[in-house]
Amino acid sequence: MTKVHKLRECKIYKDRAKMEGLKLNCDKAEGAFDRIIEDYKVVAPKRIAGKGRFSDMDLVSYDMVESLSDIVFNDRTYFSAKSVFFPIRETMFNYDKGCVEDARIEEKLTIIFLRACDINAINIFDTMFLKNGGYQDCYYKRRRESVKIFLLECPRPFADCFCASMGTNKTDNYSVFIRKEENGYAIRINDEAFMKYFSEGAKAKVEPHFIEDDLGALNIPDSIDCSLFRNKMWEEYSQRCIACGRCNTSCPTCTCFTVQDITIEDNMQKSERWRIWSSCQVKNFSLLAGDHDFRILKGDRMRYKVLHKIIDFRKTFGFNMCVGCGRCDQVCPEYIGMAKCIKKINEICIADREEKL
Amino acid sequence: MYNTKTLIKNAFRVSKVRGESAIRLRVPGGHLQAKYLTVIQELAEKFGNGTVHLTTRQGYEIPGIKLAQLEEVKEHMAEMIAQIESSCGVILEEPAKGYPSAGTRNVSACIGNRVCRFANMDTSALAQKIEQVIYPNDYHLKVAVTGCPNDCIKAHMQDIGIIGSIVPEYDQDRCILCEACMDNCRKKITNALYIENYRMIRDEECCLQCGECVLKCPTGAFSRGEKIYRIIIGGRTGKRNPRLANTFIRNVSEKTVLEICRNVYDFIHRHIDRSLPKEHLGYIIDRTGFSTFASEVLEQIELSPAEEVVELNNPGYFYPKRK
């Protein structure tokens, strides 16, 4: 039996007064969490010891958690949570002697703990896969439908993040908000499906705190002049970028993938179709037949990425594709900054405009 | 007037300038609390000629010390050398006499994972544990610890070299086949990676376990596994038969590294040519034969199936010799 879950199935209370706020001590909160994980798989920021890129460093990343105490509340994750609903490698369907069957996936509902920027990033994914050209991507949709969102708040901005500038600092698209406090947890329930797990605890007013100001505020240009394509600013990135692709793989809004048909056990009658993440910064992304490549220079690849995030996507869908989470800045081994690049573009646009006047 | 044998025995140098000495300080692992630099400065300015030499083994040598003032100098440096050694777990019985052995052959180390992105281990910390094992190092055993097979500390020039490595772990489900690991390994390392059935295969025979695939991977498909060590043996410079060290054993744990260092030291004790002022390990192995060396050094060490012993085969470089 396939369960059918509707998108944003959670019944968000219209009447804000009805929203339940609670304070629970650690034991009671863990008790509620134990009941939740009987029904849901929970994915949240977790410290994975010794798995950092460099020796003797931990990796903070999204992973399955079995207790609230496993969750890292105060650190940004290295990777975003997108692999939960957009796996790095995904078998779409199997082909066997003329029969095509969609690959089966786990049915269990999944809760993801996300910050406001990352929740807004899911909106970008939904737009790309479900509201793009009148066609819905069924492989995305079925995974997305099983996702419930729990909100994590940001007590302060992280280094290099700029969600307030991107307008992605706030959200009410979440089922439950959980804040870790000194002697327990503060909880706010927005989705009545989760009321039953929180039968204990003292009523309290619980409001998530959202970042109001970025450490470095940015202006996003409304439009650009085509002359920006040939601007010298991109040359710097050709020198500095090493085309490693970490900015793409850590980004909560990069959606590019490539598709491959692969045969199983050398049996040409049997095969499967995969999709696999792709990165506009690594080699061969824009390689065509006859060895033609549109973007050999790394500066060209950077321009393609940045302008897609802040200009081209908006032309089609009306809002920006970057949520300002700052991960691409943090993971770049060459200290190339998205915020810095946007700033430069804005300065060039202002100078152009003044020149024309 | 001055007993040169005693001077040398306490790690002081007999200078070419008559009536002068030089102090030599051990800095195990090549890493030091900055506060000791003040003491080193005082020693150089008060008792020496105001200069300090950084030795090839990462120690300090303070030249121009008047032999007449040596007792005063010893007293001035006693607390510092006792503290540096005790931070490695070594207790100096009588620090006011200086070091108890001529062998200042400092256990040296590259900067290691305290700073370096390539390093697979805390090299200074391991060097300090080795200091405990071989102290006071009467046989002048040269040991160096390097954080990865780049071997910046030149472990290949030592009696014992320790190379820090990791077992890369591969998660096929995270791999986007960007080939960054494979391209890097082919161009810079041993070409140990290739793609088969849309997944990366690591040829374990060729893989140096340097961990660069982990550094290159944009998705964490390659990640850090167990820390393991490669021990290389018999490297040396000198006038007779210089040569690079050879791999002796691969895939060992830190515990085995320390046991082998201890056993090598005991092996030297049993077989060294005592007619010479000192003799490097490689020459001793040449004399005893590799099988004697291997059986004595590995005695009572339980090797796991992954731990692999390799026979030394490097004849080294010979200077032309008069018949």
XYZ file of C-alpha atoms in Angstrom:
680
model
C 0.000 0.000 0.000
C 1.387 3.324 -0.965
C 0.558 6.140 1.344
C -0.222 9.377 -0.376
C 0.911 12.480 1.388
C -0.062 15.874 0.207
C 2.432 18.666 0.015
C 2.409 20.880 3.086
C -0.125 18.586 4.576
C 0.502 20.047 8.020
C -2.473 22.027 9.225
C -0.865 25.263 10.184
C -3.092 27.037 12.675
C -4.599 30.168 11.223
C -5.334 31.482 14.674
C -1.944 32.188 16.188
C -3.392 32.124 19.692
C -4.124 28.420 19.258
C -0.483 27.583 18.672
C 0.861 25.672 21.569
C 4.026 26.754 23.368
C 5.594 24.450 25.911
C 8.603 24.152 28.146
C 9.835 20.657 28.882
C 12.725 19.410 30.956
C 15.282 17.225 29.171
C 13.767 13.905 30.241
C 10.249 14.792 29.208
C 11.452 16.261 25.907
C 13.448 13.090 25.181
C 10.337 11.079 26.039
C 8.314 13.018 23.470
C 11.140 12.610 20.963
C 11.198 8.831 21.567
C 7.525 8.705 20.661
C 8.157 10.775 17.541
C 10.911 8.502 16.242
C 8.562 5.538 16.431
C 6.587 7.186 13.639
C 9.213 9.250 11.838
C 12.788 9.081 10.671
C 14.525 12.186 12.050
C 17.365 13.916 10.252
C 19.127 16.783 12.002
C 22.497 18.511 12.383
C 24.834 16.088 14.119
C 28.480 16.105 15.102
C 30.200 13.166 13.415
C 33.475 12.592 15.222
C 36.647 12.476 13.146
C 34.819 12.780 9.826
C 35.930 16.306 9.026
C 37.895 16.768 5.814
C 41.027 17.453 7.848
C 42.622 15.214 10.435
C 41.191 15.169 13.962
C 38.291 17.414 12.987
C 34.618 16.623 13.330
C 32.008 17.044 10.651
C 28.764 18.776 11.552
C 26.290 17.546 9.016
C 22.780 16.195 8.505
C 22.373 12.642 9.675
C 19.836 10.371 11.361
C 19.416 11.172 15.052
C 17.897 9.053 17.764
C 17.856 11.531 20.614
C 17.459 15.277 21.031
C 20.872 15.297 22.673
C 22.394 14.127 19.347
C 21.285 17.361 17.692
C 23.758 20.183 17.254
C 21.648 23.303 17.740
C 24.314 25.975 17.492
C 26.427 25.101 14.471
C 25.797 25.446 10.781
C 26.134 22.145 8.934
C 28.850 21.657 6.299
C 26.394 20.105 3.845
C 22.762 21.136 3.506
C 19.899 18.698 4.099
C 18.942 18.485 0.428
C 20.199 14.912 0.015
C 17.215 13.768 2.125
C 14.720 14.685 -0.600
C 17.176 14.890 -3.488
C 19.599 11.971 -3.023
C 23.127 12.345 -4.364
C 22.522 9.235 -6.466
C 18.978 8.131 -7.071
C 17.681 5.195 -9.045
C 14.623 6.530 -10.863
C 13.380 3.359 -12.500
C 14.420 -0.148 -13.432
C 14.040 -1.656 -16.869
C 13.701 -5.390 -17.300
C 12.932 -6.949 -20.705
C 10.606 -4.183 -21.759
C 9.020 -3.591 -18.342
C 9.686 -0.327 -16.615
C 9.124 -0.009 -12.895
C 9.799 2.969 -10.653
C 12.415 2.268 -8.011
C 10.883 1.767 -4.588
C 11.717 4.118 -1.759
C 11.334 4.011 1.984
C 7.825 4.991 3.021
C 8.571 6.342 6.482
C 7.881 10.033 6.978
C 10.990 12.080 7.611
C 11.406 15.049 9.907
C 14.199 17.438 9.032
C 15.464 20.067 11.469
C 16.129 23.192 9.412
C 16.951 26.843 9.887
C 14.835 29.565 8.241
C 17.216 29.918 5.278
C 17.167 26.177 4.618
C 13.365 26.041 4.855
C 13.205 28.802 2.251
C 15.686 26.781 0.203
C 13.158 23.927 0.074
C 10.742 26.402 -1.476
C 13.304 26.901 -4.254
C 13.547 23.123 -4.716
C 9.755 22.851 -4.867
C 9.687 25.613 -7.453
C 12.370 23.943 -9.563
C 10.935 20.430 -9.453
C 7.191 20.986 -9.077
C 6.295 24.382 -10.523
C 8.660 24.500 -13.445
C 7.140 24.488 -16.909
C 3.898 22.862 -15.886
C 5.497 19.544 -15.123
C 6.048 17.879 -11.762
C 9.044 15.685 -11.151
C 7.499 12.547 -9.662
C 10.767 11.282 -8.161
C 11.243 14.519 -6.276
C 7.575 14.813 -5.365
C 7.245 11.455 -3.667
C 10.241 12.126 -1.423
C 9.256 15.716 -0.736
C 5.773 14.639 0.314
C 7.162 12.548 3.118
C 9.107 15.460 4.623
C 8.029 17.327 7.751
C 9.933 20.375 8.858
C 11.043 21.246 12.366
C 12.495 24.716 12.810
C 15.878 25.476 14.341
C 16.545 29.078 15.236
C 19.760 31.028 14.786
C 20.776 32.714 18.026
C 23.123 34.901 15.992
C 24.271 35.105 12.364
C 26.982 32.634 11.380
C 30.147 33.789 9.626
C 29.501 34.899 6.038
C 25.760 34.319 6.073
C 23.370 36.918 4.692
C 19.816 35.584 4.926
C 18.310 38.946 5.918
C 19.662 40.505 2.701
C 18.120 37.660 0.696
C 14.803 37.893 2.558
C 15.068 34.280 3.688
C 15.592 34.982 7.382
C 12.009 34.220 8.420
C 9.500 31.460 7.913
C 6.283 30.042 9.305
C 6.512 26.911 7.177
C 7.296 24.437 9.929
C 5.468 21.893 12.039
C 7.350 22.260 15.288
C 9.976 24.669 16.562
C 12.434 23.398 19.181
C 14.883 25.554 21.078
C 17.472 24.051 23.419
C 17.551 25.916 26.705
C 19.723 25.567 29.760
C 17.564 23.016 31.580
C 15.395 21.653 28.838
C 13.638 22.579 25.639
C 11.186 25.248 24.530
C 8.723 23.942 21.968
C 6.123 25.505 19.740
C 3.724 23.305 17.836
C 2.289 24.655 14.591
C 0.954 21.388 13.201
C -1.758 19.571 15.084
C -0.407 16.210 13.901
C 2.350 16.687 16.452
C 0.161 17.692 19.401
C -0.182 14.087 20.532
C 3.539 13.684 21.154
C 3.684 16.564 23.605
C 1.206 15.653 26.310
C 3.373 16.949 29.156
C 5.111 20.188 29.968
C 4.254 23.666 31.153
C 2.474 26.040 28.821
C 4.617 28.978 27.820
C 4.911 31.630 25.181
C 7.491 30.365 22.732
C 8.433 32.440 19.704
C 11.347 31.587 17.433
C 13.940 34.285 17.119
C 14.868 35.172 13.559
C 17.948 37.060 12.409
C 16.994 40.658 11.620
C 20.337 42.026 10.440
C 23.213 40.416 8.631
C 26.770 40.994 9.778
C 27.421 42.336 6.299
C 24.229 43.582 4.623
C 24.048 43.167 0.851
C 22.082 44.841 -1.907
C 20.996 42.647 -4.766
C 20.859 44.438 -8.136
C 17.415 44.477 -9.764
C 18.861 43.789 -13.167
C 22.205 43.659 -14.865
C 23.600 44.953 -18.116
C 24.881 42.330 -20.539
C 28.263 44.055 -20.477
C 28.735 42.447 -17.045
C 29.407 39.183 -18.897
C 32.653 40.537 -20.263
C 33.636 42.449 -17.135
C 37.178 41.962 -15.904
C 35.865 40.999 -12.463
C 35.466 37.357 -13.559
C 39.160 36.996 -14.398
C 40.015 36.943 -10.709
C 37.922 33.786 -10.283
C 39.693 32.119 -13.197
C 42.887 32.594 -11.215
C 41.570 31.651 -7.791
C 38.935 28.938 -8.274
C 40.156 25.323 -8.388
C 36.862 23.935 -9.742
C 36.368 21.575 -6.817
C 32.583 22.000 -6.755
C 32.239 22.237 -2.973
C 30.126 25.407 -3.315
C 27.558 23.400 -5.300
C 27.539 20.243 -3.203
C 27.094 22.149 0.061
C 24.495 24.556 -1.378
C 20.879 24.071 -0.220
C 19.532 25.387 -3.535
C 21.731 23.840 -6.249
C 19.492 21.405 -8.086
C 21.584 20.303 -11.069
C 21.775 16.630 -11.830
C 22.749 14.420 -14.714
C 21.089 11.204 -15.820
C 22.708 7.896 -16.689
C 21.352 4.567 -17.897
C 23.415 1.750 -16.496
C 23.291 -1.947 -17.174
C 23.319 -4.440 -14.361
C 25.659 -7.452 -14.409
C 26.430 -7.017 -18.112
C 22.877 -8.020 -18.905
C 21.678 -5.689 -21.640
C 18.059 -6.733 -21.012
C 18.190 -5.241 -17.551
C 19.127 -1.713 -16.691
C 18.352 1.159 -14.408
C 18.199 4.888 -14.851
C 19.973 6.999 -12.288
C 20.219 10.598 -11.619
C 23.275 11.930 -9.896
C 24.203 15.377 -8.599
C 26.107 17.563 -10.969
C 28.148 20.693 -10.352
C 28.491 23.668 -12.683
C 31.976 24.328 -11.318
C 33.649 20.976 -12.058
C 35.097 19.783 -15.349
C 32.818 18.445 -18.084
C 29.636 20.125 -16.784
C 29.128 21.948 -20.047
C 31.033 19.530 -22.275
C 29.277 18.753 -25.521
C 29.783 16.269 -28.333
C 32.903 17.065 -30.345
C 34.666 18.300 -27.198
C 32.965 21.683 -27.277
C 32.844 23.266 -23.860
C 30.926 26.488 -23.167
C 32.679 27.392 -19.987
C 36.310 26.358 -19.876
C 37.408 29.324 -17.746
C 36.591 29.042 -14.074
C 35.615 32.705 -14.043
C 32.933 31.885 -16.630
C 31.646 29.069 -14.417
C 31.514 31.397 -11.405
C 29.604 33.993 -13.442
C 27.145 31.333 -14.601
C 26.532 30.172 -11.032
C 26.259 33.572 -9.368
C 24.056 35.153 -12.016
C 21.763 32.142 -12.004
C 21.377 32.478 -8.247
C 20.649 36.203 -8.130
C 19.329 37.193 -11.593
C 18.253 34.429 -13.977
C 16.188 32.355 -11.566
C 14.362 35.502 -10.458
C 13.545 36.381 -14.094
C 11.655 33.107 -14.375
C 10.219 32.601 -10.907
C 10.174 36.035 -9.282
C 12.552 35.440 -6.387
C 16.227 34.756 -5.811
C 17.766 31.322 -5.852
C 20.345 32.058 -3.144
C 19.178 31.969 0.482
C 22.378 33.440 1.949
C 23.210 30.474 4.182
C 26.905 31.190 3.679
C 27.922 27.545 3.243
C 29.632 28.121 -0.114
C 31.876 30.734 1.518
C 32.661 28.453 4.436
C 33.538 25.360 2.409
C 35.580 27.095 -0.310
C 39.230 26.103 0.098
C 40.249 29.227 -1.825
C 38.220 31.625 0.345
C 36.091 32.713 -2.595
C 33.011 34.476 -1.268
C 29.524 34.583 -2.731
C 28.657 37.686 -0.675
C 31.827 39.439 -1.852
C 30.982 38.577 -5.458
C 27.420 39.918 -5.138
C 28.836 43.096 -3.637
C 31.171 43.549 -6.609
C 28.341 42.973 -9.089
C 26.230 45.539 -7.302
C 29.041 48.103 -7.359
C 29.529 47.552 -11.098
C 25.772 47.950 -11.711
C 25.683 51.199 -9.736
C 28.723 52.570 -11.580
C 27.141 51.611 -14.955
C 23.917 53.349 -14.065
C 25.710 56.518 -12.982
C 27.726 56.520 -16.195
C 24.558 56.297 -18.290
C 22.944 59.191 -16.444
C 90.965 21.652 33.240
C 87.701 20.595 31.525
C 86.711 16.994 30.968
C 85.515 16.864 27.356
C 84.041 13.392 27.828
C 81.780 14.707 30.606
C 80.883 17.754 28.541
C 79.825 15.646 25.587
C 78.073 13.174 27.835
C 75.843 16.009 29.092
C 75.043 17.075 25.523
C 77.313 20.128 25.475
C 79.491 20.607 22.453
C 83.274 21.027 22.425
C 83.691 24.092 20.238
C 86.518 24.729 17.780
C 87.091 27.919 19.764
C 89.239 26.957 22.734
C 87.482 27.522 26.038
C 84.049 27.644 24.448
C 81.055 25.323 24.271
C 77.559 25.372 22.825
C 74.334 24.368 24.547
C 72.030 22.011 22.680
C 68.353 21.837 23.552
C 66.018 18.997 22.698
C 62.651 20.038 21.343
C 60.822 16.717 20.944
C 58.351 16.918 18.096
C 59.732 20.324 17.135
C 56.925 22.110 18.985
C 57.568 24.351 21.951
C 55.737 26.628 24.374
C 56.666 30.154 23.268
C 57.611 31.111 26.828
C 60.858 29.096 26.529
C 62.062 31.429 23.782
C 62.584 34.059 26.491
C 64.865 31.676 28.378
C 66.714 30.813 25.160
C 67.168 34.530 24.475
C 68.501 35.120 27.995
C 70.962 32.228 27.680
C 72.229 33.474 24.319
C 72.570 37.088 25.402
C 73.894 36.547 28.889
C 76.213 33.595 28.348
C 76.572 33.133 24.589
C 77.425 35.448 21.719
C 73.865 36.695 21.281
C 72.975 34.299 18.459
C 70.992 31.061 18.277
C 71.323 28.305 15.696
C 68.268 26.285 14.648
C 69.544 22.749 14.241
C 68.633 20.359 11.435
C 66.746 18.231 13.979
C 64.610 21.132 15.236
C 66.590 21.733 18.409
C 68.272 24.950 19.480
C 72.020 25.368 19.681
C 73.352 28.378 21.553
C 76.991 29.009 20.611
C 79.781 31.005 22.296
C 79.187 29.700 25.838
C 82.323 30.171 27.999
C 83.310 26.877 29.586
C 84.215 28.865 32.710
C 80.559 29.848 33.073
C 79.126 26.427 32.305
C 77.904 25.654 35.822
C 75.988 28.930 35.929
C 74.523 28.199 32.478
C 73.397 24.726 33.554
C 71.591 26.209 36.487
C 69.915 28.837 34.290
C 68.578 26.230 31.859
C 67.748 23.452 34.351
C 64.112 24.344 34.928
C 63.394 24.775 31.221
C 64.876 21.447 30.111
C 63.174 19.638 32.981
C 59.815 21.154 32.016
C 60.176 20.436 28.296
C 61.038 16.810 29.014
C 58.345 16.344 31.643
C 55.768 17.562 29.127
C 56.775 14.452 27.110
C 56.510 12.274 30.205
C 60.264 12.095 30.785
C 61.638 12.904 34.236
C 65.141 14.412 34.294
C 66.786 13.127 37.484
C 69.339 15.918 37.780
C 68.450 18.755 35.416
C 71.124 21.007 36.913
C 73.740 18.735 35.288
C 72.212 19.064 31.824
C 70.941 16.146 29.768
C 72.212 12.721 30.863
C 73.210 11.654 27.364
C 75.280 12.912 24.472
C 72.543 11.890 22.089
C 70.590 15.052 21.603
C 69.270 13.437 18.420
C 65.952 15.142 18.798
C 62.865 13.225 17.661
C 61.758 15.610 14.957
C 58.357 16.092 13.363
C 56.727 18.058 10.579
C 54.092 20.589 11.638
C 51.487 17.815 11.476
C 47.747 18.151 11.822
C 47.934 21.022 14.282
C 48.202 23.204 11.181
C 48.743 21.282 7.940
C 45.759 20.286 5.802
C 47.600 17.288 4.343
C 48.675 15.823 7.690
C 46.926 12.705 8.926
C 48.040 12.890 12.548
C 49.455 14.957 15.379
C 53.104 14.313 14.581
C 54.520 16.304 17.516
C 52.414 14.342 19.992
C 53.656 11.019 18.608
C 57.256 12.304 18.559
C 56.903 13.152 22.238
C 55.656 9.634 22.991
C 58.671 8.229 21.108
C 60.925 10.515 23.162
C 59.637 8.676 26.239
C 60.494 5.316 24.686
C 64.063 6.060 23.589
C 65.141 8.703 26.126
C 67.963 9.440 26.868
C 68.888 7.957 23.470
C 72.470 6.950 24.198
C 72.702 5.292 20.762
C 71.927 8.459 18.828
C 68.961 6.873 17.135
C 67.557 9.306 14.582
C 63.770 9.287 14.490
C 61.400 11.577 12.647
C 57.635 11.616 12.333
C 55.901 12.932 9.239
C 52.173 13.514 8.899
C 51.732 12.171 5.375
C 53.739 10.525 2.602
C 54.877 13.947 1.354
C 57.510 13.409 4.054
C 58.382 17.054 4.650
C 60.446 16.139 7.717
C 62.583 13.769 5.575
C 61.738 10.622 7.519
C 63.479 8.816 4.653
C 66.828 10.090 5.992
C 66.358 8.636 9.484
C 67.132 5.370 11.256
C 63.410 5.157 11.934
C 60.840 7.189 10.026
C 57.150 7.180 10.866
C 54.677 8.158 8.141
C 51.138 9.037 9.175
C 48.403 7.633 6.942
C 44.685 6.958 6.941
C 42.488 4.344 5.366
C 40.165 6.238 3.009
C 36.564 5.081 3.366
C 34.388 5.278 0.292
C 30.622 5.696 0.259
C 29.404 5.016 -3.262
C 26.033 6.615 -2.522
C 27.707 9.991 -1.963
C 29.959 9.899 -5.040
C 29.063 12.244 -7.908
C 31.826 10.869 -10.155
C 33.441 14.287 -10.550
C 36.779 12.443 -10.777
C 38.609 15.031 -8.662
C 40.142 12.281 -6.485
C 41.122 10.171 -9.477
C 42.656 13.047 -11.472
C 44.662 14.163 -8.449
C 45.876 10.653 -7.634
C 46.940 10.098 -11.232
C 48.817 13.385 -11.539
C 50.349 13.658 -8.090
C 50.371 10.271 -6.372
C 50.250 6.636 -7.530
C 47.206 6.490 -9.834
C 45.561 4.137 -7.363
C 41.977 5.106 -8.256
C 39.860 4.073 -11.216
C 36.171 3.891 -12.056
C 34.361 0.609 -12.517
C 30.562 0.300 -12.752
C 30.121 3.972 -11.860
C 32.046 3.691 -8.635
C 35.568 4.553 -7.601
C 37.834 1.578 -6.970
C 40.962 2.025 -4.856
C 43.840 -0.305 -5.715
C 45.054 -1.131 -2.219
C 48.433 -2.355 -3.488
C 49.219 1.069 -4.952
C 47.388 3.336 -2.505
C 49.773 5.213 -0.217
C 46.938 6.013 2.188
C 47.902 9.668 1.993
C 44.280 10.840 2.286
C 44.340 13.271 -0.656
C 41.181 11.682 -2.083
C 39.445 12.803 1.124
C 40.834 16.319 0.666
C 39.593 16.512 -2.930
C 36.127 14.992 -2.536
C 33.371 17.654 -2.699
C 30.666 15.447 -1.171
C 32.494 13.500 1.530
C 32.161 10.243 -0.455
C 35.766 9.651 0.534
C 36.187 10.229 4.262
C 38.772 9.587 6.945
C 38.956 6.039 8.260
C 41.352 4.527 10.737
C 44.693 6.229 11.406
C 47.524 3.910 10.494
C 51.281 4.262 10.260
C 54.047 3.147 7.933
C 57.480 2.603 9.460
C 60.512 3.101 7.262
C 63.913 1.899 8.408
C 67.599 2.383 7.725
C 67.836 5.808 6.169
C 71.065 7.695 6.771
C 73.451 10.321 5.495
C 77.169 10.160 6.241
C 80.457 9.380 4.518
C 80.302 5.625 4.005
C 77.074 4.532 2.329
C 74.232 7.037 2.456
C 70.820 5.779 1.559
C 67.126 6.409 1.832
C 65.069 4.430 4.291
C 62.906 1.557 3.057
C 59.418 0.613 4.074
C 59.703 -1.992 6.834
C 56.101 -2.385 7.951
C 52.796 -0.943 6.796
C 49.348 -0.436 8.316
C 50.415 -0.522 11.971
C 48.754 1.130 14.947
C 50.356 3.770 17.158
C 50.861 1.123 19.844
C 52.873 -1.031 17.429
C 54.916 2.013 16.371
C 55.991 2.584 19.974
C 56.720 -1.117 20.557
C 58.841 -1.302 17.420
C 60.790 1.848 18.411
C 61.539 0.225 21.766
C 62.565 -3.066 20.154
C 64.766 -1.338 17.573
C 66.515 0.448 20.400
C 67.116 -2.867 22.190
C 68.309 -4.436 18.929
C 70.916 -1.695 18.583
C 71.992 -2.291 22.159
C 72.688 -5.942 21.350
C 74.384 -5.516 17.981
C 76.089 -2.118 17.778
C 79.817 -2.043 16.939
C 81.172 -0.598 20.147
C 84.568 0.160 18.594
C 82.889 3.073 16.809
C 81.724 6.258 18.544
C 78.304 5.654 16.997
C 76.766 3.482 14.326
C 73.600 3.948 12.323
C 70.888 1.300 12.373
C 71.199 0.579 8.636
C 74.834 -0.540 9.000
C 73.899 -2.798 11.905
C 71.126 -4.418 9.842
C 73.630 -4.888 6.961
C 75.795 -6.845 9.376
C 73.123 -8.920 11.143
C 71.006 -9.508 8.041
C 67.389 -8.466 7.602
C 65.867 -11.683 8.932
C 67.659 -11.349 12.279
C 66.574 -7.735 12.500
C 62.963 -8.486 11.603
C 62.632 -11.459 13.946
C 64.175 -9.609 16.900
C 62.294 -6.378 16.353
C 58.951 -8.080 15.805
C 59.381 -10.521 18.664
C 56.331 -10.555 20.908
C 54.520 -8.091 18.665
C 51.243 -9.475 17.455
C 50.679 -8.319 13.917
C 47.169 -8.107 12.531
C 46.567 -9.507 9.024
C 46.655 -5.965 7.629
C 50.089 -5.254 9.043
C 52.564 -6.092 6.363
C 56.347 -6.550 6.708
C 58.467 -5.593 3.709
C 62.090 -6.645 3.143
C 64.632 -3.820 2.843
C 66.251 -3.701 -0.579
C 67.900 -0.339 -1.019
C 71.695 -0.644 -1.422
C 72.100 3.119 -1.168
C 74.837 5.249 -2.648
C 78.546 4.392 -2.449
C 81.368 6.892 -2.816
C 84.288 5.600 -4.890
C 86.667 3.916 -2.483
C 90.453 3.322 -2.890
C 91.126 -0.371 -3.375
